[in-house]
Structure formats: structure tokens, C-alpha cells
Coordinates of N, CA, C and O in Angstrom, one line a residue:
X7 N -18.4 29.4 -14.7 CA -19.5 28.6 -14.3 C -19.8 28.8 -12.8 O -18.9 29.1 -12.0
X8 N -21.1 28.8 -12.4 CA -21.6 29.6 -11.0 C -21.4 28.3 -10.3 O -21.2 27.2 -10.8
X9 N -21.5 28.4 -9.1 CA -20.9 27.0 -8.1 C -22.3 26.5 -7.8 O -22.4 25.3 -7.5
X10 N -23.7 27.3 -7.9 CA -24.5 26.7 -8.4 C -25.0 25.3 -9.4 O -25.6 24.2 -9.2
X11 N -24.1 26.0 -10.9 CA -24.1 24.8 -12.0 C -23.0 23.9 -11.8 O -23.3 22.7 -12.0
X12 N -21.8 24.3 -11.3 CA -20.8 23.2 -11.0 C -21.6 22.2 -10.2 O -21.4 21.0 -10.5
X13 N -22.3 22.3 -9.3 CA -22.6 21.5 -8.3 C -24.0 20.7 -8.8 O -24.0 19.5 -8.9
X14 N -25.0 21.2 -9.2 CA -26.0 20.5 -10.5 C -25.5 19.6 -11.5 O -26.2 18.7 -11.8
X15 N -23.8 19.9 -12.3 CA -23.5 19.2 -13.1 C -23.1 18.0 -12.2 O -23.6 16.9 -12.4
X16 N -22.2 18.3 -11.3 CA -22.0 16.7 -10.5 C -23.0 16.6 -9.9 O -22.7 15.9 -8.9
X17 N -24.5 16.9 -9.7 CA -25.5 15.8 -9.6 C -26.0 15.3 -10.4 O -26.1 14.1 -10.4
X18 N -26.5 16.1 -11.5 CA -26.7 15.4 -12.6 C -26.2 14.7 -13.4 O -26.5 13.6 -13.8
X19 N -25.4 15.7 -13.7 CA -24.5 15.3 -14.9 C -23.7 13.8 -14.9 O -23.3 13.1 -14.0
X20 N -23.5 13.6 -16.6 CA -23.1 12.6 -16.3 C -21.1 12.1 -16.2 O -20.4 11.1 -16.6
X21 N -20.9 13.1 -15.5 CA -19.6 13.4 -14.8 C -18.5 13.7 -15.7 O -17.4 14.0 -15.2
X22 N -18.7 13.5 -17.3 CA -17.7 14.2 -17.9 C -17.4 16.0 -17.2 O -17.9 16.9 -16.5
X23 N -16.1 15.4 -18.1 CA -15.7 17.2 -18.0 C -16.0 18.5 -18.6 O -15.4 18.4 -19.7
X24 N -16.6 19.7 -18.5 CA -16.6 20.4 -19.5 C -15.6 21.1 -20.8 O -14.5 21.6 -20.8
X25 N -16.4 20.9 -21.7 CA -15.6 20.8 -23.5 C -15.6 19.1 -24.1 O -15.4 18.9 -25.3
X26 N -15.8 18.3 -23.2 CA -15.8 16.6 -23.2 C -16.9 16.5 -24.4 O -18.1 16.6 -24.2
X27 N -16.3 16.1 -25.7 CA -17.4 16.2 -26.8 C -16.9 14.5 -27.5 O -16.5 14.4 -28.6
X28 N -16.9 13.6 -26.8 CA -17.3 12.0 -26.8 C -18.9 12.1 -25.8 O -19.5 12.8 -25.0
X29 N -19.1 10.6 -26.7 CA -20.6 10.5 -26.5 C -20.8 9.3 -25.9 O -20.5 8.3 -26.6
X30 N -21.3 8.9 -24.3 CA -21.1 8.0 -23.4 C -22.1 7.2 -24.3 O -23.0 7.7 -25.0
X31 N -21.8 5.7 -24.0 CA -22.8 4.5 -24.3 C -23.8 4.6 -22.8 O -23.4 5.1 -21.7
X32 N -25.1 4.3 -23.0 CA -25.9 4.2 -22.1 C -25.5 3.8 -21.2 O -25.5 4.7 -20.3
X33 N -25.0 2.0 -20.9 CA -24.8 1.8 -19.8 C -23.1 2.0 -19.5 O -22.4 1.1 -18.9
X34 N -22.5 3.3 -20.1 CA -21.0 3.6 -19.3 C -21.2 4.4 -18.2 O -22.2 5.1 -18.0
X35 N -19.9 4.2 -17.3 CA -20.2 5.5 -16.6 C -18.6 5.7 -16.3 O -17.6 5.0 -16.5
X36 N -18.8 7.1 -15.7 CA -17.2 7.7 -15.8 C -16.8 7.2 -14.0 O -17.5 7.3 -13.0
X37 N -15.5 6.8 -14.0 CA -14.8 6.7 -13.1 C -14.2 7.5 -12.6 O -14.3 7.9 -11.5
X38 N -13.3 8.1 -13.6 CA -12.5 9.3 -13.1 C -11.6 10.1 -14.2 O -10.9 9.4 -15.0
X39 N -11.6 11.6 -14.2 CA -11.1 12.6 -14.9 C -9.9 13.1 -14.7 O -9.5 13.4 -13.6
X40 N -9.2 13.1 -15.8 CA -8.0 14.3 -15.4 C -7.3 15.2 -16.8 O -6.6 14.8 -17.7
X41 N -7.8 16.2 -16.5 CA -7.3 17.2 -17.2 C -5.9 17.1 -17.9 O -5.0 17.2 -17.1
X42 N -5.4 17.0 -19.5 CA -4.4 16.8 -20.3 C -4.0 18.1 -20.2 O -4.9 19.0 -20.1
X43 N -2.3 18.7 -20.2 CA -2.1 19.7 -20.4 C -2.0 20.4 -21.7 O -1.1 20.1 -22.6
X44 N -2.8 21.2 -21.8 CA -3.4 22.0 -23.2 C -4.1 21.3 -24.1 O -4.2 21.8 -25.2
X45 N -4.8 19.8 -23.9 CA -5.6 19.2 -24.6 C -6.6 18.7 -24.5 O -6.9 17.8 -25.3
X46 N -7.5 19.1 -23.6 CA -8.5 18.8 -23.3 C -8.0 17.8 -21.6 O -7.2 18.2 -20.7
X47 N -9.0 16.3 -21.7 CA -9.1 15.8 -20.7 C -9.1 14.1 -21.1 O -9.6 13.6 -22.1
X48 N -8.3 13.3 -19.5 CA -8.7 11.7 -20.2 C -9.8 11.4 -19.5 O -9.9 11.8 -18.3
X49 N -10.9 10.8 -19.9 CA -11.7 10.3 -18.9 C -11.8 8.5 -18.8 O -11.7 7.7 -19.8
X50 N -11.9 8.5 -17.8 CA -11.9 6.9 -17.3 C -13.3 6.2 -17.3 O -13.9 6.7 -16.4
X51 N -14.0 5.2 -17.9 CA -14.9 5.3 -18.0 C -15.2 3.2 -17.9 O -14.4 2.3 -18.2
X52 N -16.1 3.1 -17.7 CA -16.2 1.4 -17.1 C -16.1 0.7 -18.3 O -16.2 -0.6 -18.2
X53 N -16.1 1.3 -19.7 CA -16.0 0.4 -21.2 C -14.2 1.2 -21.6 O -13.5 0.5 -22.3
X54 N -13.8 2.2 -21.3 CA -12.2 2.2 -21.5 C -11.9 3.4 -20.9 O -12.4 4.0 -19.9
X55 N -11.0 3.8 -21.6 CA -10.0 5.3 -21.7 C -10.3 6.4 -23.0 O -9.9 6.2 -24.2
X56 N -11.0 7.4 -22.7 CA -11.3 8.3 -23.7 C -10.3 9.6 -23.5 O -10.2 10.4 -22.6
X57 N -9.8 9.4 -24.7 CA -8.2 10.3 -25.0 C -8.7 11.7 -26.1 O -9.5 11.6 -27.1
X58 N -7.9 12.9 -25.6 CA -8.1 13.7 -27.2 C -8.3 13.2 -28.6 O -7.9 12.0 -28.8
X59 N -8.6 13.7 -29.3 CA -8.6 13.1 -30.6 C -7.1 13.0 -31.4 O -6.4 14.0 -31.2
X60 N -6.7 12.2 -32.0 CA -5.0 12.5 -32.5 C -4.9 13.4 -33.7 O -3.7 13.9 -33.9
X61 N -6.1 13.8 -34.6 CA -6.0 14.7 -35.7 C -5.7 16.1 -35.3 O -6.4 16.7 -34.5
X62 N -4.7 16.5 -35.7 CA -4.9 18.4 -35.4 C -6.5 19.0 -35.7 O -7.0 19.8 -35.0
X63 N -7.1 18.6 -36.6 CA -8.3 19.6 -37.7 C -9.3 18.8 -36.7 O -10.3 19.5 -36.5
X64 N -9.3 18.0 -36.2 CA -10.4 17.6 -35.2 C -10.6 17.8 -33.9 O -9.5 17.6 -33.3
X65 N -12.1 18.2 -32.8 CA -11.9 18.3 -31.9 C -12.6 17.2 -31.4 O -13.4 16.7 -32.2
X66 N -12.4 16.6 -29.8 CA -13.4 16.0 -29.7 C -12.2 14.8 -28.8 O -11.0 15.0 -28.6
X67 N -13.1 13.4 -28.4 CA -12.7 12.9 -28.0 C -13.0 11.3 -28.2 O -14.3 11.1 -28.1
X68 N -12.3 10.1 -28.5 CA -12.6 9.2 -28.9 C -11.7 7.8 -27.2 O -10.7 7.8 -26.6
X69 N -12.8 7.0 -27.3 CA -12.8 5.9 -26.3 C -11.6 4.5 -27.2 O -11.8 4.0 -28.3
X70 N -10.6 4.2 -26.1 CA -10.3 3.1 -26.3 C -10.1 2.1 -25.4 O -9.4 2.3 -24.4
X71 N -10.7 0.6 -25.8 CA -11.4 0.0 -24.6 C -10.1 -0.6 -24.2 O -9.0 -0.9 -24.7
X72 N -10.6 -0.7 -23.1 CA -9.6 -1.6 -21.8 C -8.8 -2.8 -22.7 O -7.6 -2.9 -22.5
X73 N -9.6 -3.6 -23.6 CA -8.5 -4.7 -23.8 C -8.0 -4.4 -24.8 O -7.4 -5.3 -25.5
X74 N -8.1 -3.1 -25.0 CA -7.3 -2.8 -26.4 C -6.3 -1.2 -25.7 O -6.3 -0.1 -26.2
X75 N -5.5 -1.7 -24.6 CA -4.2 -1.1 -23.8 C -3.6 -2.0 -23.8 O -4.1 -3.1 -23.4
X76 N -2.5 -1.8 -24.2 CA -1.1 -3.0 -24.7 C -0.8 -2.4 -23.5 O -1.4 -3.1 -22.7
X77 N -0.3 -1.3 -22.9 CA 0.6 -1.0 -21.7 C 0.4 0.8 -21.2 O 0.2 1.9 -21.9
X78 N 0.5 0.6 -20.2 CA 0.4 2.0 -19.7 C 0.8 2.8 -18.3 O 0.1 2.9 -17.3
X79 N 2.1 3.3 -18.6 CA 3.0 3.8 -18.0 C 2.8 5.2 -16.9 O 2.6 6.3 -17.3
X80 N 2.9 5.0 -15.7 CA 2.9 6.6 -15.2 C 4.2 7.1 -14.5 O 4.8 6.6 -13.5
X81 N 4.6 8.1 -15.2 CA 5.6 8.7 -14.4 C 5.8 10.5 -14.8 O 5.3 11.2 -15.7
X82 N 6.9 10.9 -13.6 CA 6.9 12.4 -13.9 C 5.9 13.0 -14.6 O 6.1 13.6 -15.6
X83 N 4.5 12.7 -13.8 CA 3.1 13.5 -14.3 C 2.9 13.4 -16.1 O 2.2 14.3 -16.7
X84 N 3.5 12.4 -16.6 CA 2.7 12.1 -18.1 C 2.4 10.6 -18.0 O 3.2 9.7 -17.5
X85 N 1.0 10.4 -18.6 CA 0.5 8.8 -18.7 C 1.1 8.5 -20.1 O 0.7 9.3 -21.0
X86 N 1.9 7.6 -20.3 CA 1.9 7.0 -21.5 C 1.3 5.9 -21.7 O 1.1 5.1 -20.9
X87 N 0.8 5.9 -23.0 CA -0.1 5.2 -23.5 C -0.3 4.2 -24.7 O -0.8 4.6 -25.7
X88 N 0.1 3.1 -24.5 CA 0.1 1.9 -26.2 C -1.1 1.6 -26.6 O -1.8 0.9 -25.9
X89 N -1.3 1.8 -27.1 CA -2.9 1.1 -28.2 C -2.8 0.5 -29.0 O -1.9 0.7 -29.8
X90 N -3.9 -0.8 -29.3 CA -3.5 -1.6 -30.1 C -4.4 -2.1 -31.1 O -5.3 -2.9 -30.7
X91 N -4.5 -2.0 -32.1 CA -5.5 -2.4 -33.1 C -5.4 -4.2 -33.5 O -4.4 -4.9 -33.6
X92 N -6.7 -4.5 -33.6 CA -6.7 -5.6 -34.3 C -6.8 -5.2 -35.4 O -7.4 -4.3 -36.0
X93 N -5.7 -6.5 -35.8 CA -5.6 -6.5 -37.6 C -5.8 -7.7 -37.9 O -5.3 -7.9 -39.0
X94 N -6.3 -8.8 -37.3 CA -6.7 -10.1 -38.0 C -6.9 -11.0 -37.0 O -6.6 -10.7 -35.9
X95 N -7.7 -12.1 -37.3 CA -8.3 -13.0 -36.5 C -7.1 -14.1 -37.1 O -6.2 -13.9 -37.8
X96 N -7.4 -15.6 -36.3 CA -6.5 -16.6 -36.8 C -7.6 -17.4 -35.7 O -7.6 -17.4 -34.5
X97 N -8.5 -18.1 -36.9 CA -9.2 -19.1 -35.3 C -10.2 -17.9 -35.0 O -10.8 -17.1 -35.6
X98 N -10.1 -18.4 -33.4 CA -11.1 -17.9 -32.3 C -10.2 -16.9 -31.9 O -10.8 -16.1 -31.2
X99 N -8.7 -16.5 -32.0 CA -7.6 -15.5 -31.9 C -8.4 -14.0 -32.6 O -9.4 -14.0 -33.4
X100 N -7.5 -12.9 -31.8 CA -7.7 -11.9 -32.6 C -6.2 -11.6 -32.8 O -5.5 -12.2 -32.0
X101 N -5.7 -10.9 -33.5 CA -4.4 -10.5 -33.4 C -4.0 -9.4 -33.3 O -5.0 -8.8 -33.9
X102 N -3.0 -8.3 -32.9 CA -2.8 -7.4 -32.3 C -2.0 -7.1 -33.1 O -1.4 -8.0 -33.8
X103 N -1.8 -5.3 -33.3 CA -0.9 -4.5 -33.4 C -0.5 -3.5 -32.7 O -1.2 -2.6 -33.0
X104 N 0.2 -3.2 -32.1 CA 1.0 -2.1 -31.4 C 0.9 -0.6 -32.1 O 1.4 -0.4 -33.2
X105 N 0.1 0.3 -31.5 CA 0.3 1.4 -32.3 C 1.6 2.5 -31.7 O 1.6 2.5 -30.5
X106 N 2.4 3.3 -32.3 CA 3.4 4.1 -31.2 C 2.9 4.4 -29.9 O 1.7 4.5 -29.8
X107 N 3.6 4.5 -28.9 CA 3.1 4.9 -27.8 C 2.8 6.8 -27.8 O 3.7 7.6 -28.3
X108 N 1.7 7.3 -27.3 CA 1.2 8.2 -27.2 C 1.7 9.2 -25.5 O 1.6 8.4 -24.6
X109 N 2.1 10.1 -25.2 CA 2.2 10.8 -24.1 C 0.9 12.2 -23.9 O 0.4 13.1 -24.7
X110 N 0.7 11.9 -22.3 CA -0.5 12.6 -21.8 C -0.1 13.2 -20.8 O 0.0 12.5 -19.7
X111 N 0.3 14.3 -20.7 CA 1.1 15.1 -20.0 C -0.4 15.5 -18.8 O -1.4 16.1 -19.2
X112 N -0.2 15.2 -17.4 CA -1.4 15.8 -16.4 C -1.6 16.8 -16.0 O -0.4 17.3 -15.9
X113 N -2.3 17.5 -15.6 CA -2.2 19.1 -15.1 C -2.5 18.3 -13.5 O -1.9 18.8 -12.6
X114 N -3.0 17.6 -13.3 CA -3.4 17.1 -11.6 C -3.9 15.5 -11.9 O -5.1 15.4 -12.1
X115 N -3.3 14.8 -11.8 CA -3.5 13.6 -12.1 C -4.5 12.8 -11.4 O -5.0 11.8 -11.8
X116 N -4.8 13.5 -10.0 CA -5.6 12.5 -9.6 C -5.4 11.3 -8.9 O -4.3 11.0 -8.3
X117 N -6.8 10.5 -8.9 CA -6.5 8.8 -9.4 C -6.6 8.4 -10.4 O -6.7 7.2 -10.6
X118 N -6.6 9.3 -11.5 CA -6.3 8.4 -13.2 C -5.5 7.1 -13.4 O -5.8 6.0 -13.7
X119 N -4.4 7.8 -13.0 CA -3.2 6.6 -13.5 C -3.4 5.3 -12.4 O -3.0 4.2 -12.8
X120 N -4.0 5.5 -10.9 CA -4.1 4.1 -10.1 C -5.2 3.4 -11.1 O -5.3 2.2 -11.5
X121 N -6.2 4.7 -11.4 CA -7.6 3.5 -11.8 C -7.4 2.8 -13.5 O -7.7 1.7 -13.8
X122 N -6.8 3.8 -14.3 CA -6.5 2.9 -15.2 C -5.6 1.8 -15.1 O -5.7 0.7 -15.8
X123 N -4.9 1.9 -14.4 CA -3.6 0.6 -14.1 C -4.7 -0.6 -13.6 O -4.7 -1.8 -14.0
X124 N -5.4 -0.2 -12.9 CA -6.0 -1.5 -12.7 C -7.8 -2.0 -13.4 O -8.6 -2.9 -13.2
X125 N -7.9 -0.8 -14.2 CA -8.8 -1.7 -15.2 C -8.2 -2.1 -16.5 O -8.7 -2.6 -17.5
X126 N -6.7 -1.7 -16.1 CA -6.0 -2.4 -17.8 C -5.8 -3.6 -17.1 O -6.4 -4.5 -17.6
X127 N -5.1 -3.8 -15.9 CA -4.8 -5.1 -15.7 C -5.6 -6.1 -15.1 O -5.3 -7.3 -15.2
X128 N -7.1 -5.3 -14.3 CA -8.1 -6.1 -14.5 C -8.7 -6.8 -15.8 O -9.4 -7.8 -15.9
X129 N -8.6 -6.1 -16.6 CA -9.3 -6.8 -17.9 C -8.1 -8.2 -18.4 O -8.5 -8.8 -19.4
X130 N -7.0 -8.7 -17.9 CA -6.4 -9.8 -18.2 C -6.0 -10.8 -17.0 O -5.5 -10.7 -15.9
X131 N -6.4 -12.0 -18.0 CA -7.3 -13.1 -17.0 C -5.5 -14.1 -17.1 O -5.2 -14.8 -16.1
X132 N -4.6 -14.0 -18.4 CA -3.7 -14.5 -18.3 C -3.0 -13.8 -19.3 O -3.4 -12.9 -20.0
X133 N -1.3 -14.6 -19.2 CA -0.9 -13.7 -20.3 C 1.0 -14.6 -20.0 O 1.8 -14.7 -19.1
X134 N 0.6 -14.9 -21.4 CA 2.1 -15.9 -21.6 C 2.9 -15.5 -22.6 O 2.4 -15.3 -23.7
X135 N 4.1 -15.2 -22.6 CA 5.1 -15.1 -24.2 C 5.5 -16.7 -24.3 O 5.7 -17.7 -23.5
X136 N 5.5 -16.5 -25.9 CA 6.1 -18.0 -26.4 C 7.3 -17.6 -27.5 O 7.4 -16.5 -28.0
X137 N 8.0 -18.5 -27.6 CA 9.0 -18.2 -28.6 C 8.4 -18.5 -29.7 O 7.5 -19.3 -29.7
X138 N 8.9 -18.0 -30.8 CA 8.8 -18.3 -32.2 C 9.7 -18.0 -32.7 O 10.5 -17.6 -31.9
X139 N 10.0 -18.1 -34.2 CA 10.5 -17.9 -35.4 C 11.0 -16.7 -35.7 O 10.7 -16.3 -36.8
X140 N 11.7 -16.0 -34.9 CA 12.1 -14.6 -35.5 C 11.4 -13.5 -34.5 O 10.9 -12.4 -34.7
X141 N 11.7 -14.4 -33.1 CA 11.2 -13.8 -32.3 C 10.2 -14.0 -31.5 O 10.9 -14.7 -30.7
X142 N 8.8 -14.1 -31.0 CA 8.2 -14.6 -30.2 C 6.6 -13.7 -30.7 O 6.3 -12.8 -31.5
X143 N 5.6 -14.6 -29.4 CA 4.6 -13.2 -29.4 C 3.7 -13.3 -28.0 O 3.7 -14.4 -27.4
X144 N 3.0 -12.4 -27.4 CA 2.5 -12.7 -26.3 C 0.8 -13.3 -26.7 O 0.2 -13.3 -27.7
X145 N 0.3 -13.7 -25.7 CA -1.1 -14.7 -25.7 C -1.7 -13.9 -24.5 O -1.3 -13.8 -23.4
X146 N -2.9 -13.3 -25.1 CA -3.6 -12.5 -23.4 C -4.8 -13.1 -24.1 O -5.2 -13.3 -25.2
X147 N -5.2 -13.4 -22.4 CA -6.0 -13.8 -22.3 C -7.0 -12.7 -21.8 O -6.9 -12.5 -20.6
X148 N -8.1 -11.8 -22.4 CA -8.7 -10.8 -21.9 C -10.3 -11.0 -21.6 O -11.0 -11.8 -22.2
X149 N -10.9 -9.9 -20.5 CA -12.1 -9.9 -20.6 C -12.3 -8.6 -21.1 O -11.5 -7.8 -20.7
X150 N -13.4 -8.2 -21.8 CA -13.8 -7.3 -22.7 C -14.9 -6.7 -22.4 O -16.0 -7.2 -22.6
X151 N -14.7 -5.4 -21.9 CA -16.5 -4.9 -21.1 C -17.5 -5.0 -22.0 O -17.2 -4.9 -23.2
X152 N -18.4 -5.2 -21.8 CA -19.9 -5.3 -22.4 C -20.0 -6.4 -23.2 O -21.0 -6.6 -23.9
X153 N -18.8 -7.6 -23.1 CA -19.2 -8.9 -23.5 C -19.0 -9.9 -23.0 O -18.0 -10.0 -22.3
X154 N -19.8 -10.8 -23.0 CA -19.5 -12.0 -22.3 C -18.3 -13.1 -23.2 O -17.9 -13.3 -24.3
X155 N -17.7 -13.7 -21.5 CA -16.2 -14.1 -21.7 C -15.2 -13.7 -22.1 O -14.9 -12.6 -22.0
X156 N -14.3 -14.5 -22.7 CA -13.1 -13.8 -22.8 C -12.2 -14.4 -24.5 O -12.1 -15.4 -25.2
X157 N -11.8 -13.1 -24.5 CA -11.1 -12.9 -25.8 C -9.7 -13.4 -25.9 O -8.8 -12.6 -25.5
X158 N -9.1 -14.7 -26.4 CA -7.7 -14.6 -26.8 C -6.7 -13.8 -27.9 O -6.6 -14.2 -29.1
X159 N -6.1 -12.7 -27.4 CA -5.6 -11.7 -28.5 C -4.0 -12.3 -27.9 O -3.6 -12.8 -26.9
X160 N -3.3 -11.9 -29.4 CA -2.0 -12.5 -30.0 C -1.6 -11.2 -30.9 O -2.0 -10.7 -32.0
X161 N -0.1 -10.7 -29.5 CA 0.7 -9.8 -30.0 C 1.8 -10.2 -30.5 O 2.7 -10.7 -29.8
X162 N 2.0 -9.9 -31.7 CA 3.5 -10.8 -32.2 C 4.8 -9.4 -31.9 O 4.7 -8.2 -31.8
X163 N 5.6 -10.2 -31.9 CA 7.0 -9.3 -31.4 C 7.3 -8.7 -32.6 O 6.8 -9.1 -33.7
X164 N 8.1 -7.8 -32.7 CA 9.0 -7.4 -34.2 C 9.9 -8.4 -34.8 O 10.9 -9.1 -34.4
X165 N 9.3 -8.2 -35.8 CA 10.2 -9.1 -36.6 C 9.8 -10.9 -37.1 O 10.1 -11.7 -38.0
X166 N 9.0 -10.8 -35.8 CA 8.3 -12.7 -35.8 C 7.7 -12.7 -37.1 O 7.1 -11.7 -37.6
X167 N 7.7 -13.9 -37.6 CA 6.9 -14.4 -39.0 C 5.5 -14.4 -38.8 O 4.9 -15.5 -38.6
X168 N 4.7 -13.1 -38.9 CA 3.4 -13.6 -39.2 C 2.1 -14.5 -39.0 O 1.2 -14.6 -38.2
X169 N 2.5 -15.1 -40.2 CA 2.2 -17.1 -40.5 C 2.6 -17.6 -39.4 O 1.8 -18.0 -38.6
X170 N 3.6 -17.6 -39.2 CA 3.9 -18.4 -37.6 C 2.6 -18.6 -36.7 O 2.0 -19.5 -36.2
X171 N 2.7 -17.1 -36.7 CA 2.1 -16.0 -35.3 C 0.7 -16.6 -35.5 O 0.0 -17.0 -34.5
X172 N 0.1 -16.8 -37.1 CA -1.0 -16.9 -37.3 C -1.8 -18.3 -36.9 O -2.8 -18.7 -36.4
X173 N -0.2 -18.9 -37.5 CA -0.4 -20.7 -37.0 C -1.2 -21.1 -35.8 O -2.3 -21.6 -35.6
X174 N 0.1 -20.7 -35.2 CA 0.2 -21.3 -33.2 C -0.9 -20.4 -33.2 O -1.8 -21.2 -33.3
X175 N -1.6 -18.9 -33.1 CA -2.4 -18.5 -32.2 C -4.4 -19.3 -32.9 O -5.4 -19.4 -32.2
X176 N -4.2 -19.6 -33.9 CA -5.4 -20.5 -34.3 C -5.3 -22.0 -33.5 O -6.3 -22.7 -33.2
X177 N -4.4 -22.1 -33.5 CA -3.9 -23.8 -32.9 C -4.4 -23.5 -30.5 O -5.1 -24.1 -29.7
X178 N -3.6 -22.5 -30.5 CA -3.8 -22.2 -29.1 C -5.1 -22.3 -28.8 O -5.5 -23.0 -27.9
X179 N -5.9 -21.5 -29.5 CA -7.4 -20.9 -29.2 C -8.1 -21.8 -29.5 O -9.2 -21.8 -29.0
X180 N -7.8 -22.8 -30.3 CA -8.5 -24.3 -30.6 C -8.5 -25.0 -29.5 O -9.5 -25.7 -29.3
X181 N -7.1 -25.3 -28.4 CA -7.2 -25.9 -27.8 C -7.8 -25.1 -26.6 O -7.9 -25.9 -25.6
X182 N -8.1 -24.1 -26.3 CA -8.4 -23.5 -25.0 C -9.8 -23.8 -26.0 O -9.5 -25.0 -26.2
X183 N -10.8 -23.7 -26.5 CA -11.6 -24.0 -27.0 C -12.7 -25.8 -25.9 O -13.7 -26.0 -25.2
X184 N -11.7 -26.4 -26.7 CA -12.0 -27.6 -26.2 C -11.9 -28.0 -24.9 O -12.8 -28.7 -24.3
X185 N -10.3 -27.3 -24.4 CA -10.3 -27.6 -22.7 C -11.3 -26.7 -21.9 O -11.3 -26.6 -20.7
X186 N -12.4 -25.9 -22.8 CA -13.4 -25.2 -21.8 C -15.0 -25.9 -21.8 O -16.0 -25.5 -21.2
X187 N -14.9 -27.1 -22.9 CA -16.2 -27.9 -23.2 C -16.1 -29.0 -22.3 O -16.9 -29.9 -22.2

């Protein structure tokens, strides 16, 4: 690419990297890039973290939003990375799953790993473990880009009952409910 188009693309463009085949929301914008080694690129972007795709037969790249990072690790030049699916509501709760943690080995890291550390940990407003029944679960309190207020998501530990988990986090979010009327 001519240092001509390089320099057009960072004016114009809208700062992804080239081969970057995720498709920005209107009002996203990219914070900051860093090149995966042999996999493309992560880009940091003001609605999440957009990672390679995890399919071998697929190319491309898919966003996962800020309040959906359970945890994320930097060291010896690889980002690791937790993701977390909701898998059920309980109440005004969402509830969380832990997916394996993922490794993102850097070719030049940048500021990736300062700026995601702190839009993972800016997006939580609080965050308590409680015990339960076979173990415990955590209570975050999150904010959620492109919506208004805040989300209570409920990670249960391994092994905790469920039902428990289901109980108390319907019960919690009822009362954070009321103490905000």
C-alpha cells in the first residue's frame, strides 16, 4: 500500500485494520488496534473487543461487548481473554456463563491491553461475591454501551445450585429495583 493510501486511510478511514472484515455500527468508533500473531487483528472499539473469528472454515471478525468480558489478562505479549454468554434471565438479572478462556498472542501490543483493561473495568459500577449452596456467585453491576443504565448480571461459580443462583439473583435485582424508585 503507497504511503499515499496509508495516510488517506487514517484520514478517512474508519481506522480498522486492513483484511478487518467485521462491520462497524454507525455510532462505533475504533480506539485502538493490534495485530494477532498469524490471525488477523483485535480491534478496540467504544461498543467492545472485536476478536478473530473462532471457526477454522471462517474468516472475518466478530465484536464482543464490554459487559460481556468476565476477565482479561495481559502478560508475556498474549491478551487473554473470558467471554461470557448469557444464558438466562432470573427477574431483572441476567445470568452469565463463562466461556473457556481464549489466548491472543501480540505481534506489538500497543495500548490494547491498557485500553481494554479499562473499558472492561469501566463498564462495572459494582461487583460482590456472595456465598451459596455449593459454592457461591458473583453480582456485577454493569453499564452496557449503547444503553441506558445498568445491567445486573449473575455469575455462578462451579458447581453452585443453579436454582439457588436463580433465586437470590431475582430477589437481589428486585430489591436494587425498589431502592432506585
Amino acid at each position: 500500500m503507497s504511503v499515499f493510501r496509508r495516510l488517506y486511510e487514517k484520514v478517512v478511514g474508519d481506522g480498522t485494520p486492513p483484511g478487518f472484515a467485521g462491520t462497524l455500527e454507525k455510532e462505533e468508533s475504533v480506539v485502538v488496534t493490534a495485530e494477532v500473531r498469524g490471525s488477523g487483528h483485535l480491534v478496540a472499539t467504544s461498543l467492545g473487543l472485536w476478536v478473530p473469528t473462532d471457526s477454522p472454515d471462517a474468516t472475518g471478525h466478530r465484536r464482543i461487548g464490554w459487559h460481556l468480558l468476565s476477565k482479561v489478562t495481559w502478560g508475556d505479549g498474549v491478551l487473554v481473554v473470558v467471554e461470557a454468554d448469557e444464558t438466562g434471565e432470573a427477574g431483572e438479572a441476567v445470568l452469565l456463563t463463562d466461556r473457556p478462556a481464549r489466548r491472543y498472542p501480540l505481534v506489538a501490543p500497543g495500548k490494547l491491553p491498557e485500553a481494554v483493561h479499562r473499558r472492561v473495568t469501566g463498564s462495572i459500577r459494582s461487583r460482590h461475591h456472595r456465598e451459596l449452596p455449593g459454592g457461591g456467585a458473583w453480582f456485577v453491576q454493569r453499564k452496557v454501551p449503547g444503553r441506558d443504565g445498568i445491567v445486573l448480571q449473575v455469575r455462578a461459580d462451579p458447581g453452585t445450585d443453579v436454582d439457588v443462583v436463580r433465586s437470590v439473583a431475582a430477589e437481589v435485582a428486585s430489591k436494587i429495583r425498589e431502592a432506585l424508585k
